[in-house]
mmCIF file of N, CA and C in Angstrom:
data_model
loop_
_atom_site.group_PDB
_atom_site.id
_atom_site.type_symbol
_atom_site.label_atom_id
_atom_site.label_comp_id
_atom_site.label_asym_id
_atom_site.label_seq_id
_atom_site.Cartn_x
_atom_site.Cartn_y
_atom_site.Cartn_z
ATOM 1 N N UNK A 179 -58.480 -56.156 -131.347
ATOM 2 C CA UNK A 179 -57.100 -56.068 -130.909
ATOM 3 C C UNK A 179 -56.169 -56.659 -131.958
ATOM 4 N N UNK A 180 -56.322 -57.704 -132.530
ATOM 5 C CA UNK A 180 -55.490 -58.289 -133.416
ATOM 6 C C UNK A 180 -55.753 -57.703 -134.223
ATOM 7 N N UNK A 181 -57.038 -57.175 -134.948
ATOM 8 C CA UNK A 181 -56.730 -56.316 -136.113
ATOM 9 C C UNK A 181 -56.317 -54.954 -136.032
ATOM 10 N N UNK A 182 -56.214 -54.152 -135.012
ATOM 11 C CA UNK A 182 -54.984 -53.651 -135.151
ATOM 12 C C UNK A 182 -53.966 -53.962 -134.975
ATOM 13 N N UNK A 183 -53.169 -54.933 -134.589
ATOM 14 C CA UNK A 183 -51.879 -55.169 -134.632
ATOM 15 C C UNK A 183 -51.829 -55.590 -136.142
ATOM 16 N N UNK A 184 -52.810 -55.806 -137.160
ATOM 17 C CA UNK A 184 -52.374 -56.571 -138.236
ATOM 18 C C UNK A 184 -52.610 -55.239 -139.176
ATOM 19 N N UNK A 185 -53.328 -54.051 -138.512
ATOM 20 C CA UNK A 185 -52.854 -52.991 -139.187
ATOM 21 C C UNK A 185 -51.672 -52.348 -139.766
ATOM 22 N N UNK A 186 -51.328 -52.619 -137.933
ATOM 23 C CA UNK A 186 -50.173 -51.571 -137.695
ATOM 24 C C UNK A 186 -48.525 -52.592 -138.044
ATOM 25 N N UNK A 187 -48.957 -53.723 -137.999
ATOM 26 C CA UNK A 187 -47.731 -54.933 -138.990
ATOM 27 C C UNK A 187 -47.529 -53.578 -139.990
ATOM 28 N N UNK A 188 -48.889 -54.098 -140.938
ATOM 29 C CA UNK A 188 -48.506 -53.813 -142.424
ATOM 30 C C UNK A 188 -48.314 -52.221 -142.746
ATOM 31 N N UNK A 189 -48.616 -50.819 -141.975
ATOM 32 C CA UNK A 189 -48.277 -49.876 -141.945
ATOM 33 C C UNK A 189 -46.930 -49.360 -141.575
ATOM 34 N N UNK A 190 -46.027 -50.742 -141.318
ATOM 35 C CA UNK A 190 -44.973 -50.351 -140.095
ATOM 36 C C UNK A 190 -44.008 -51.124 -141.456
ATOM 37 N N UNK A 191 -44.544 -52.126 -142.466
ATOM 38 C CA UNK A 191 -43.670 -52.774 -143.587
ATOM 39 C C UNK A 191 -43.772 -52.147 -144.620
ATOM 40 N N UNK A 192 -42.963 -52.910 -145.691
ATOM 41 C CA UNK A 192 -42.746 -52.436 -146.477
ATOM 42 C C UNK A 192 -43.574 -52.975 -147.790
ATOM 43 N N UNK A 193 -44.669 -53.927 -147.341
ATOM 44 C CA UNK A 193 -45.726 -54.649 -147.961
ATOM 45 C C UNK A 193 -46.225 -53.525 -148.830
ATOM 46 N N UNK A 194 -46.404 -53.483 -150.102
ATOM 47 C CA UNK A 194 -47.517 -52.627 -150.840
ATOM 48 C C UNK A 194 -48.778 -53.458 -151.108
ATOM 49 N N UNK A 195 -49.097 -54.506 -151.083
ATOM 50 C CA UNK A 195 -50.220 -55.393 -151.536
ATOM 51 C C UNK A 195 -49.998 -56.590 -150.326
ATOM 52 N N UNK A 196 -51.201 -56.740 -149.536
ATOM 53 C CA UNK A 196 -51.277 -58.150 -149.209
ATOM 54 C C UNK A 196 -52.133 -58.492 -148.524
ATOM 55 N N UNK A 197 -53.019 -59.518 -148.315
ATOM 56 C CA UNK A 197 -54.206 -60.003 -147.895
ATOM 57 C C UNK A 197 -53.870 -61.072 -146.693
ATOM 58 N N UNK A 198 -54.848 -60.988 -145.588
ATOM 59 C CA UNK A 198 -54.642 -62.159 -145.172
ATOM 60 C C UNK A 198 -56.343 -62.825 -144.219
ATOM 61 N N UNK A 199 -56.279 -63.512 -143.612
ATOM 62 C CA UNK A 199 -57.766 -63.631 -142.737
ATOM 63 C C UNK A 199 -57.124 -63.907 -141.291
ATOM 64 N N UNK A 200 -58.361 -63.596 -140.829
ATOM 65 C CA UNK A 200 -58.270 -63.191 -139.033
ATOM 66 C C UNK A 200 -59.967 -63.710 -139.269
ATOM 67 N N UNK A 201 -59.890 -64.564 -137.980
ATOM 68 C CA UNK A 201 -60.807 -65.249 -137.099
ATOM 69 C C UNK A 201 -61.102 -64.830 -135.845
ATOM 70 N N UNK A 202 -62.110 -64.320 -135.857
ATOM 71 C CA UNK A 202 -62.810 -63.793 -134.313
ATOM 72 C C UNK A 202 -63.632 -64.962 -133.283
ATOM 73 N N UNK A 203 -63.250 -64.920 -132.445
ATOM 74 C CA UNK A 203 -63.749 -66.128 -131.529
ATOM 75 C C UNK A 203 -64.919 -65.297 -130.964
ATOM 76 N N UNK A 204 -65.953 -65.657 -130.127
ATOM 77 C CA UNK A 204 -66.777 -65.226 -129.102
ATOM 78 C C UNK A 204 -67.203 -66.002 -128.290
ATOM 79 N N UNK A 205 -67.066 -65.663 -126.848
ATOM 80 C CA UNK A 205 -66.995 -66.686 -125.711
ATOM 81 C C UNK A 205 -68.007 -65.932 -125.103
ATOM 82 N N UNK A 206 -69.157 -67.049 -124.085
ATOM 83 C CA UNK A 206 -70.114 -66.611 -123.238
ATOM 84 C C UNK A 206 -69.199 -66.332 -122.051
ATOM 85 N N UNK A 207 -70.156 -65.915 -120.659
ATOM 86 C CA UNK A 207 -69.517 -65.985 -119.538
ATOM 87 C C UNK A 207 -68.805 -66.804 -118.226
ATOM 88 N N UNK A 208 -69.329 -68.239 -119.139
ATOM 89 C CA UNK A 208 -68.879 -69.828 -118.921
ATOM 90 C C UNK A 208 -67.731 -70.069 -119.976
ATOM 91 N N UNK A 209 -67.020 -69.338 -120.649
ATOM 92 C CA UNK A 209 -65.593 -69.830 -121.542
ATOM 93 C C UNK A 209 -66.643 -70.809 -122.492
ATOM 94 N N UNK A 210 -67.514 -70.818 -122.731
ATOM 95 C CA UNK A 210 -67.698 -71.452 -124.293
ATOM 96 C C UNK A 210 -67.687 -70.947 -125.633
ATOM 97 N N UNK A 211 -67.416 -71.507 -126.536
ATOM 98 C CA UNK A 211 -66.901 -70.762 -127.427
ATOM 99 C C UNK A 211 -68.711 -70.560 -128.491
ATOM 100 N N UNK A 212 -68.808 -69.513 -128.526
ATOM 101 C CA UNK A 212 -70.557 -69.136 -128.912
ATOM 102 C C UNK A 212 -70.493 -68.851 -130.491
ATOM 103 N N UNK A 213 -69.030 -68.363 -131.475
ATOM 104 C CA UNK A 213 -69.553 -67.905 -132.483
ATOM 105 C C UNK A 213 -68.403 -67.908 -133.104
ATOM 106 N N UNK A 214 -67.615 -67.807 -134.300
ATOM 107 C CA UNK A 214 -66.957 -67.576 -135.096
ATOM 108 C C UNK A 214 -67.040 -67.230 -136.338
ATOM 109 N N UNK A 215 -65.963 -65.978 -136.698
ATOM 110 C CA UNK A 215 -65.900 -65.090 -137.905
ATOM 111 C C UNK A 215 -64.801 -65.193 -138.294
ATOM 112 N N UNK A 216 -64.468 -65.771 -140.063
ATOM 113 C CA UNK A 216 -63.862 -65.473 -140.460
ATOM 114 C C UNK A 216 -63.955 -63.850 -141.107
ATOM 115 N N UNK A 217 -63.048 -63.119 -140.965
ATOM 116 C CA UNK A 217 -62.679 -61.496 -141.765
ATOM 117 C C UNK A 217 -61.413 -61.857 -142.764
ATOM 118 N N UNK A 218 -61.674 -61.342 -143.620
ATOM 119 C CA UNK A 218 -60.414 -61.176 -144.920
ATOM 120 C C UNK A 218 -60.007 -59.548 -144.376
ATOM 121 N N UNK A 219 -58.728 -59.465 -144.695
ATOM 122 C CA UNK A 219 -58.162 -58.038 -144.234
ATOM 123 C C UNK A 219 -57.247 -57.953 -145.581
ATOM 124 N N UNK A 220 -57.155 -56.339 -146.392
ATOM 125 C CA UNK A 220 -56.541 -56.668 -147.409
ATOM 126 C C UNK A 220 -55.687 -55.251 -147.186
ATOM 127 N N UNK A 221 -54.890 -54.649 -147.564
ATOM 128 C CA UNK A 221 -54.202 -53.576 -147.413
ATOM 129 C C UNK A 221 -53.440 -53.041 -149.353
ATOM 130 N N UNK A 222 -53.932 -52.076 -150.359
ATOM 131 C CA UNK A 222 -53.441 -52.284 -151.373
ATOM 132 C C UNK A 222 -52.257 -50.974 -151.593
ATOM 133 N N UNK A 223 -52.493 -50.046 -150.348
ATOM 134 C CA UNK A 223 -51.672 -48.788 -150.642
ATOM 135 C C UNK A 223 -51.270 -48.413 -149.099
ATOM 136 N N UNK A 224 -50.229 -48.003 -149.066
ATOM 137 C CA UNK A 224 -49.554 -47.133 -147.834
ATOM 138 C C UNK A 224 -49.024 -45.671 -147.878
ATOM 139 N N UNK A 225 -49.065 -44.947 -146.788
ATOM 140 C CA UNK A 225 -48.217 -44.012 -147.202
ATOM 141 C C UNK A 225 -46.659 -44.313 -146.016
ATOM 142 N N UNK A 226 -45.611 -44.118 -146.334
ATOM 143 C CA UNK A 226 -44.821 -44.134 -145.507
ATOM 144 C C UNK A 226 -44.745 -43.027 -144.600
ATOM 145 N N UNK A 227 -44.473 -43.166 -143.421
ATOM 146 C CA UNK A 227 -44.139 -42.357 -142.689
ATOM 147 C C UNK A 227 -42.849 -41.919 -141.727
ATOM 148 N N UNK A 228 -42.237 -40.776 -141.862
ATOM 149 C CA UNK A 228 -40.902 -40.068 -140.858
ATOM 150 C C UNK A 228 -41.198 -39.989 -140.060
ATOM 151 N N UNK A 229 -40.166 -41.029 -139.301
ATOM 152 C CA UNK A 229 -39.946 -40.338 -137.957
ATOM 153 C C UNK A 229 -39.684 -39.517 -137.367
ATOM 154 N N UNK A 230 -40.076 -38.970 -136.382
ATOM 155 C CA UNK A 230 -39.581 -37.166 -135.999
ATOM 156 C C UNK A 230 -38.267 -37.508 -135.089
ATOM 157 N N UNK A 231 -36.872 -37.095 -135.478
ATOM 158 C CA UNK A 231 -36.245 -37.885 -135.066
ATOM 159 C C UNK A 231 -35.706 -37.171 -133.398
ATOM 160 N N UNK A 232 -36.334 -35.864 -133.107
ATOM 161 C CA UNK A 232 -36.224 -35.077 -132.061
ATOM 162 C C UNK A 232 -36.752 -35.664 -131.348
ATOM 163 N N UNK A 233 -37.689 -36.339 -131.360
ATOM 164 C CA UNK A 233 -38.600 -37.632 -130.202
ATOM 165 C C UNK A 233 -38.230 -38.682 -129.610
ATOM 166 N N UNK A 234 -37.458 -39.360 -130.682
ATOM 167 C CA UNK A 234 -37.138 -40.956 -130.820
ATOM 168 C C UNK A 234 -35.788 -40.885 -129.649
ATOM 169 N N UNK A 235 -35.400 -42.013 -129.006
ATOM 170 C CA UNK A 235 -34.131 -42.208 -128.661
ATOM 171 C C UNK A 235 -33.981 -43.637 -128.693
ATOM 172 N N UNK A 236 -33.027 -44.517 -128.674
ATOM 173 C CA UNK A 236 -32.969 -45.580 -128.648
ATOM 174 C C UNK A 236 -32.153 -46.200 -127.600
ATOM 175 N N UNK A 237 -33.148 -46.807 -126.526
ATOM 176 C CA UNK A 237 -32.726 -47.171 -125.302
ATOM 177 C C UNK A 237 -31.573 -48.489 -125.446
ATOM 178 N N UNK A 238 -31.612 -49.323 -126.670
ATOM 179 C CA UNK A 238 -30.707 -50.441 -127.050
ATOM 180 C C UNK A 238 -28.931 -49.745 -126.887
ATOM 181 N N UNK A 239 -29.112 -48.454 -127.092
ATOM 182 C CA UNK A 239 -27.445 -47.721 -127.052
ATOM 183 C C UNK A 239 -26.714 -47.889 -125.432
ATOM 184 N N UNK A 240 -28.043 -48.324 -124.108
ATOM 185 C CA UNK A 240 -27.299 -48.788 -123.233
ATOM 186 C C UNK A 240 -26.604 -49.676 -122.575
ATOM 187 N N UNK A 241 -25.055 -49.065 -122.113
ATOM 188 C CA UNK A 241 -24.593 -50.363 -121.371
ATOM 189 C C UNK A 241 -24.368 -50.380 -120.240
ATOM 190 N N UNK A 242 -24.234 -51.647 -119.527
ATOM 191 C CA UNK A 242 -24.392 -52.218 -118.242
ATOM 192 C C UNK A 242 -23.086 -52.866 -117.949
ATOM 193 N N UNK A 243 -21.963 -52.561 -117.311
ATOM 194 C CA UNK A 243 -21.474 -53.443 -116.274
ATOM 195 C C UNK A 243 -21.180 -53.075 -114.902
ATOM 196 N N UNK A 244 -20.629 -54.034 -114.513
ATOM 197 C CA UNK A 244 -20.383 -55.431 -115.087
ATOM 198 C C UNK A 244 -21.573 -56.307 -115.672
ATOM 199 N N UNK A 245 -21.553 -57.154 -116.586
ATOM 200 C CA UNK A 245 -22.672 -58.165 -117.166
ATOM 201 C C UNK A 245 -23.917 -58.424 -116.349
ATOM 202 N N UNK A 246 -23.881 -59.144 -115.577
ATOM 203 C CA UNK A 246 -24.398 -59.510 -114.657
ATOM 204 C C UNK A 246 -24.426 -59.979 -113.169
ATOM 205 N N UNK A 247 -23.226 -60.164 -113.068
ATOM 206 C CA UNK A 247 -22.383 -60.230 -111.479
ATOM 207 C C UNK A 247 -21.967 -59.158 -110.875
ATOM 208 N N UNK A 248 -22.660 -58.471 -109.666
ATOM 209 C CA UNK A 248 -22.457 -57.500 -109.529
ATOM 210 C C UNK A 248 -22.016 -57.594 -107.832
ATOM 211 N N UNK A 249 -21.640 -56.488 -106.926
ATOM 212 C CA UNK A 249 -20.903 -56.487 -105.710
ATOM 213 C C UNK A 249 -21.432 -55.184 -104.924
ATOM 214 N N UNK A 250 -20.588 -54.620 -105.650
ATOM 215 C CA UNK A 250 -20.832 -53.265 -104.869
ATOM 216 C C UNK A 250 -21.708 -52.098 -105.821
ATOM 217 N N UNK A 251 -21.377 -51.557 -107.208
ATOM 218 C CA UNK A 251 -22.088 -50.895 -107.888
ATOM 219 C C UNK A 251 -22.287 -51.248 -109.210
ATOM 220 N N UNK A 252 -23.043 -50.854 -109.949
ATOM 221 C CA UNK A 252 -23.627 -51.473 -111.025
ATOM 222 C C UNK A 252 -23.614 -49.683 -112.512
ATOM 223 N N UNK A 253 -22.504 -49.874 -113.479
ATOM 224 C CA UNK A 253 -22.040 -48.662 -114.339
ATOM 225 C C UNK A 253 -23.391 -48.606 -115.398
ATOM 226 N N UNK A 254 -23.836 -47.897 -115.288
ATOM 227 C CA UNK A 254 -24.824 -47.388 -116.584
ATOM 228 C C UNK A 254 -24.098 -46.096 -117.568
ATOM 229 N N UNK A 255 -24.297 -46.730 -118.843
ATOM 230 C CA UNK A 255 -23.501 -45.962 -119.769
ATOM 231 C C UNK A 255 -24.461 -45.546 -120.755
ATOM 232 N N UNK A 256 -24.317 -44.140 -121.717
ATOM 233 C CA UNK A 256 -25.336 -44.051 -123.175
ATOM 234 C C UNK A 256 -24.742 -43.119 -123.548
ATOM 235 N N UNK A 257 -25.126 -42.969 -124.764
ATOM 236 C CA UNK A 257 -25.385 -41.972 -125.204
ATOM 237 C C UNK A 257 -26.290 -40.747 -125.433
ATOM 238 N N UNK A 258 -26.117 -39.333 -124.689
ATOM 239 C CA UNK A 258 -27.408 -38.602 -124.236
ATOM 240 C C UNK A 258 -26.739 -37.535 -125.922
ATOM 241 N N UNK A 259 -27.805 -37.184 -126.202
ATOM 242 C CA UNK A 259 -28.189 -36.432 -127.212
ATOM 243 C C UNK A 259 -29.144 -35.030 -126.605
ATOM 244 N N UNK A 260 -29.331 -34.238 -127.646
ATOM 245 C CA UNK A 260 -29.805 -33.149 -127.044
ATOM 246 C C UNK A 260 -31.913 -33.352 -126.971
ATOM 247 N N UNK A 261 -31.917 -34.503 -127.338
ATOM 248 C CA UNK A 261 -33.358 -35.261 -127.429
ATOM 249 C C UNK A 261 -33.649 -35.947 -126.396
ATOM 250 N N UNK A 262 -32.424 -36.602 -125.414
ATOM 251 C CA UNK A 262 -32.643 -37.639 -124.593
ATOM 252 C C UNK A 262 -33.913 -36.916 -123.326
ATOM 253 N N UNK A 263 -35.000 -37.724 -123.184
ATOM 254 C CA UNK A 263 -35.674 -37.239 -122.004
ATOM 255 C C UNK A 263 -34.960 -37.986 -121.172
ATOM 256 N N UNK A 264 -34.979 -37.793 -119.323
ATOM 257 C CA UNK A 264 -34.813 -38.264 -118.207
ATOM 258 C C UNK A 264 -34.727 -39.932 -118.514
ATOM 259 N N UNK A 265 -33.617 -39.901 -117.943
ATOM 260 C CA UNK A 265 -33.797 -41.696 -117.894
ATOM 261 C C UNK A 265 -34.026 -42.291 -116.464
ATOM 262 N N UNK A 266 -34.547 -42.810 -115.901
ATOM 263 C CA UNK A 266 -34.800 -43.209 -114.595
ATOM 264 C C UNK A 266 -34.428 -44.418 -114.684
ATOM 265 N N UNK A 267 -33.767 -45.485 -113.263
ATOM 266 C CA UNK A 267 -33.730 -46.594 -113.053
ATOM 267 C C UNK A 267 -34.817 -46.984 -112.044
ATOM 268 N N UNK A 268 -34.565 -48.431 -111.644
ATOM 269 C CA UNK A 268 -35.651 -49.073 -110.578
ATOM 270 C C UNK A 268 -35.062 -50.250 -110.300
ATOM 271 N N UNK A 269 -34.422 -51.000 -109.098
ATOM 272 C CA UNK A 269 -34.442 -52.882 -109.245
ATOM 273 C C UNK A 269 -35.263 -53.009 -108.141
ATOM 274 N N UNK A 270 -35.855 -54.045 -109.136
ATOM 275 C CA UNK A 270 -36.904 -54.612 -108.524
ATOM 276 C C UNK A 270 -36.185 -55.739 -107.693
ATOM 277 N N UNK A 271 -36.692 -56.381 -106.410
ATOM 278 C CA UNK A 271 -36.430 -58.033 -106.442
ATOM 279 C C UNK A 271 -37.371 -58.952 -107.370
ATOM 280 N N UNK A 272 -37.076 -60.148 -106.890
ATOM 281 C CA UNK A 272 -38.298 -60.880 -107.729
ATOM 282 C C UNK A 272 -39.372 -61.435 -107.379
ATOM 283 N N UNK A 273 -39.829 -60.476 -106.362
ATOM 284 C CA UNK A 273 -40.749 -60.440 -105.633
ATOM 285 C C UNK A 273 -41.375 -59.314 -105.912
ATOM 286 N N UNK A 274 -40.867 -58.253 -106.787
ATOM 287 C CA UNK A 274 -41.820 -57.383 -107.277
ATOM 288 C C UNK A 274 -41.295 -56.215 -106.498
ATOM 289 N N UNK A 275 -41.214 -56.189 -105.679
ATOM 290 C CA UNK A 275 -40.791 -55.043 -104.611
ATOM 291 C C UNK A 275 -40.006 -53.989 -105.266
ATOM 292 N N UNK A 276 -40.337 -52.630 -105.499
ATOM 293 C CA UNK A 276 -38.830 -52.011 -105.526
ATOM 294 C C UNK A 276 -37.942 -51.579 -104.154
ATOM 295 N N UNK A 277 -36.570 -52.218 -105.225
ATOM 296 C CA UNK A 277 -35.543 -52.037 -103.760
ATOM 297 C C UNK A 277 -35.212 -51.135 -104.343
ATOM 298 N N UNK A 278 -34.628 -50.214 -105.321
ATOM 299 C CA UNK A 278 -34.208 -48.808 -105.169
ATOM 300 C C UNK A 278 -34.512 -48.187 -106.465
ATOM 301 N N UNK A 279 -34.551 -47.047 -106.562
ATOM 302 C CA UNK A 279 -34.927 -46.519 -107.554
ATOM 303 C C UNK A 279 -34.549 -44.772 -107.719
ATOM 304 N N UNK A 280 -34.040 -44.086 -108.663
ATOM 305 C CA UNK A 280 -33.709 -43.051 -108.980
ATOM 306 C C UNK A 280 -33.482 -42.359 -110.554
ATOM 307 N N UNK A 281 -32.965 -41.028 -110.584
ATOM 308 C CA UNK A 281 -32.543 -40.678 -112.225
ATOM 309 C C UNK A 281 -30.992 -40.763 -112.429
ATOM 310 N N UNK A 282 -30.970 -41.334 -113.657
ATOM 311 C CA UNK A 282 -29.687 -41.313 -114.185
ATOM 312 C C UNK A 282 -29.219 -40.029 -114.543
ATOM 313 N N UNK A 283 -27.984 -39.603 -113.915
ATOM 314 C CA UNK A 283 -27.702 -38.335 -114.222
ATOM 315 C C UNK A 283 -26.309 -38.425 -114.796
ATOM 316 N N UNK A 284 -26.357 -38.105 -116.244
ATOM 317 C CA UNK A 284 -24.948 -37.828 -117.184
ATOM 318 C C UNK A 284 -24.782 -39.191 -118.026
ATOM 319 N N UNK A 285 -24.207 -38.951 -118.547
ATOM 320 C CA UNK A 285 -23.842 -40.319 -119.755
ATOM 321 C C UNK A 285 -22.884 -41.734 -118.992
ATOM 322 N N UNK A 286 -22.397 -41.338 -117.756
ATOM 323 C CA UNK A 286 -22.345 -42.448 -117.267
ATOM 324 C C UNK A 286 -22.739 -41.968 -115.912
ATOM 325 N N UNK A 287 -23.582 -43.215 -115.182
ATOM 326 C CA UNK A 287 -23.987 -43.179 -114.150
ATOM 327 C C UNK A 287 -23.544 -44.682 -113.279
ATOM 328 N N UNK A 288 -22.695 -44.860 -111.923
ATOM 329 C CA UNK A 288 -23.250 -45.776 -110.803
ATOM 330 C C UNK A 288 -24.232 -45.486 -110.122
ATOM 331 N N UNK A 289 -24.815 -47.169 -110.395
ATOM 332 C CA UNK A 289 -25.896 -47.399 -108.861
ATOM 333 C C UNK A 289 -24.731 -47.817 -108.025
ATOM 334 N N UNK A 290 -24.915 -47.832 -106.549
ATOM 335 C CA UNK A 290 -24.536 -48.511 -105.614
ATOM 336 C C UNK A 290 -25.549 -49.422 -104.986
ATOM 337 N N UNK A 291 -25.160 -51.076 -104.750
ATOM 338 C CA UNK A 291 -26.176 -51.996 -104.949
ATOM 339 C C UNK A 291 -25.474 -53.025 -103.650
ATOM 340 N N UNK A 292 -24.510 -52.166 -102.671
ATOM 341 C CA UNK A 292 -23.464 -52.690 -101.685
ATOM 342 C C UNK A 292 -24.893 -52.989 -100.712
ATOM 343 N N UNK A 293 -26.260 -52.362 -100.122
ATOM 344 C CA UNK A 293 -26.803 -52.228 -99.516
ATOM 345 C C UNK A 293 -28.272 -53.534 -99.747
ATOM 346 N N UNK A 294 -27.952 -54.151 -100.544
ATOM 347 C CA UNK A 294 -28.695 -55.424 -101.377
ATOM 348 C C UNK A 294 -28.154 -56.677 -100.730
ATOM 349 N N UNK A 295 -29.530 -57.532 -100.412
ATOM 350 C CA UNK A 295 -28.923 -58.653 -99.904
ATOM 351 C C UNK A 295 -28.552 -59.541 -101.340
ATOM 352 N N UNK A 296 -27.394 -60.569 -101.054
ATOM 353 C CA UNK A 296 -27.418 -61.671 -102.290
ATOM 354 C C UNK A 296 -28.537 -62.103 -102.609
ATOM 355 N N UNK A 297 -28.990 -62.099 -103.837
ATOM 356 C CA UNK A 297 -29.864 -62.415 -105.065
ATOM 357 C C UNK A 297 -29.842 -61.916 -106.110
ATOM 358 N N UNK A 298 -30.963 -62.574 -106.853
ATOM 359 C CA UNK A 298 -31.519 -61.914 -108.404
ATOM 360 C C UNK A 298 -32.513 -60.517 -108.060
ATOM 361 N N UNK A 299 -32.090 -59.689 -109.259
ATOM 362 C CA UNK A 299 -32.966 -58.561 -109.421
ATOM 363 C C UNK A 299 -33.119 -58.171 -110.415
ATOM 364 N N UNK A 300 -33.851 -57.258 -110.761
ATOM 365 C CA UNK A 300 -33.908 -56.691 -112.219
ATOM 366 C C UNK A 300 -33.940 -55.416 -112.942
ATOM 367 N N UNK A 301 -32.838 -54.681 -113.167
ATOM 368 C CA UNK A 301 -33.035 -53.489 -113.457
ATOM 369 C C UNK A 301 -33.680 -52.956 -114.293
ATOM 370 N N UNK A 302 -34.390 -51.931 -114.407
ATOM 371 C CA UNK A 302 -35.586 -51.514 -115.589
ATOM 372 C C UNK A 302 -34.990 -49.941 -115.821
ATOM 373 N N UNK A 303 -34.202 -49.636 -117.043
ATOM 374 C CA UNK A 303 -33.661 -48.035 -117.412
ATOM 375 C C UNK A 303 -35.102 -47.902 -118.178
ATOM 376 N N UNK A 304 -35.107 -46.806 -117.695
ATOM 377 C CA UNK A 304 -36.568 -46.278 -118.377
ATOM 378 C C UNK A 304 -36.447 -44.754 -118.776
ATOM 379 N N UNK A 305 -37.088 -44.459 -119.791
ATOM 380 C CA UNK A 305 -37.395 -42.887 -120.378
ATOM 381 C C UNK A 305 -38.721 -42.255 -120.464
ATOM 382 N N UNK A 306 -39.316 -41.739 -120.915
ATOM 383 C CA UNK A 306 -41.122 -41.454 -121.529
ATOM 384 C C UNK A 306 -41.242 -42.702 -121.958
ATOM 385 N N UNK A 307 -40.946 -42.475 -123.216
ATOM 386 C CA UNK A 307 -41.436 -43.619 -123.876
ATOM 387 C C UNK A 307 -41.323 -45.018 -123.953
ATOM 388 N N UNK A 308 -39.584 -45.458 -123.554
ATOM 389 C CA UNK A 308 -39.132 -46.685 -123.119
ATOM 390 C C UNK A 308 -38.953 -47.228 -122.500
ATOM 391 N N UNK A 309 -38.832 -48.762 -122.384
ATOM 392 C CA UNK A 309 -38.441 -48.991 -121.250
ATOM 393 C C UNK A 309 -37.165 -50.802 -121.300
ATOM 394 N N UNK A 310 -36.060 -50.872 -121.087
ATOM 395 C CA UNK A 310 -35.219 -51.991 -120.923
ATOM 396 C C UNK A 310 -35.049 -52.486 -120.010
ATOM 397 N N UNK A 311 -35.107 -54.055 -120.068
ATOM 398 C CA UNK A 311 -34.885 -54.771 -118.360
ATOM 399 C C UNK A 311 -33.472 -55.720 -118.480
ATOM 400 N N UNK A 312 -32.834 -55.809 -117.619
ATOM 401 C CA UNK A 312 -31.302 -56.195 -117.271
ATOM 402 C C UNK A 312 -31.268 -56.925 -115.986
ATOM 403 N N UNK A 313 -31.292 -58.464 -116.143
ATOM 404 C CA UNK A 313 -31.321 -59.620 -115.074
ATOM 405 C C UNK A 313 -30.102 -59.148 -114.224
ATOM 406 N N UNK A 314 -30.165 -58.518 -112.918
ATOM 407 C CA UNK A 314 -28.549 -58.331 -112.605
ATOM 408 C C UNK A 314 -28.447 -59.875 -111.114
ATOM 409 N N UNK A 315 -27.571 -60.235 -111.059
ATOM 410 C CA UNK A 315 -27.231 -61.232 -109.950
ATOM 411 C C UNK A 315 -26.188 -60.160 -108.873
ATOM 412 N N UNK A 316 -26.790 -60.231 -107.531
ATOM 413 C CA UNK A 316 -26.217 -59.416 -106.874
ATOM 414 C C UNK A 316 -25.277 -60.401 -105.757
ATOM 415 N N UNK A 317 -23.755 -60.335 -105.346
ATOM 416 C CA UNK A 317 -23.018 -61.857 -104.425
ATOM 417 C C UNK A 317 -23.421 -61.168 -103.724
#
C-alpha cells in the first residue's frame, strides 16, 4: 500500500531522479511485530501524463451559502460545463443518518433544510468521481 502511494507521489511530480526507503512491518495474529524490511525505492525516468480534460471537473469551483448558518435553505452554486456529470447532494446528521438527499439541477440549486431540527450536519456535493463535504449549522 505505501509503495504505491510512493509510486504514484513520484509519477504525479515533477521529480526526474529520486530515491528513498520504505520499511515493511509484519505482525502475527497477536499484534506482535514478527519481521522487518528495509526496501530502497528509486525512480530515474517518468513519462508525463495529460489529462483528458473531457473527464476531469473540479468540484473546489463550488459555492455554498450562506457559510454555515443556515434557516430555511441552503444555495449551491458552480460552474456546469458540457463535461459536468450529475452532481448529487446528501446531509447527513452526525449520527450518520441521511436526512435528505437528491440531484442538483442547474448551476444554481436550493436545498430547503426548513424541515431539519436545530443542529450540525454535513453536506456531501458529490459527482462520479468526487466528492466535497461542507459543515452546515442548521438554527
Amino acid at each position: 500500500m505505501i509503495r504505491l502511494l510512493l509510486c504514484c507521489s513520484f509519477l504525479l511530480s515533477n521529480i526526474v531522479y529520486t530515491h528513498a526507503q520504505h520499511t515493511v512491518y509484519k505482525y502475527d495474529n497477536m499484534g506482535n511485530c514478527i519481521s522487518r524490511t528495509d526496501e530502497n525505492l528509486s525512480v530515474e525516468s517518468k513519462k508525463l501524463q495529460k489529462k483528458d480534460s473531457i473527464s476531469t471537473f473540479n468540484l473546489t469551483k463550488i459555492t455554498i451559502f450562506p457559510a454555515s448558518y443556515v434557516s430555511e435553505a441552503i444555495n449551491v452554486n458552480f460552474l456546469p460545463n458540457k463535461a459536468t456529470n450529475p452532481l448529487t447532494y446528501a446531509i447527513t446528521n452526525m449520527s450518520g443518518q441521511v436526512e435528505l438527499k437528491g440531484q442538483i439541477l442547474g448551476a444554481t440549486y436550493s436545498i430547503t433544510v426548513s424541515d431539519l431540527a436545530p443542529g450540525m450536519y454535513i453536506l456531501t456535493v458529490s459527482d462520479l468521481n468526487k466528492r466535497v463535504s461542507y459543515k452546515i449549522i442548521k438554527k
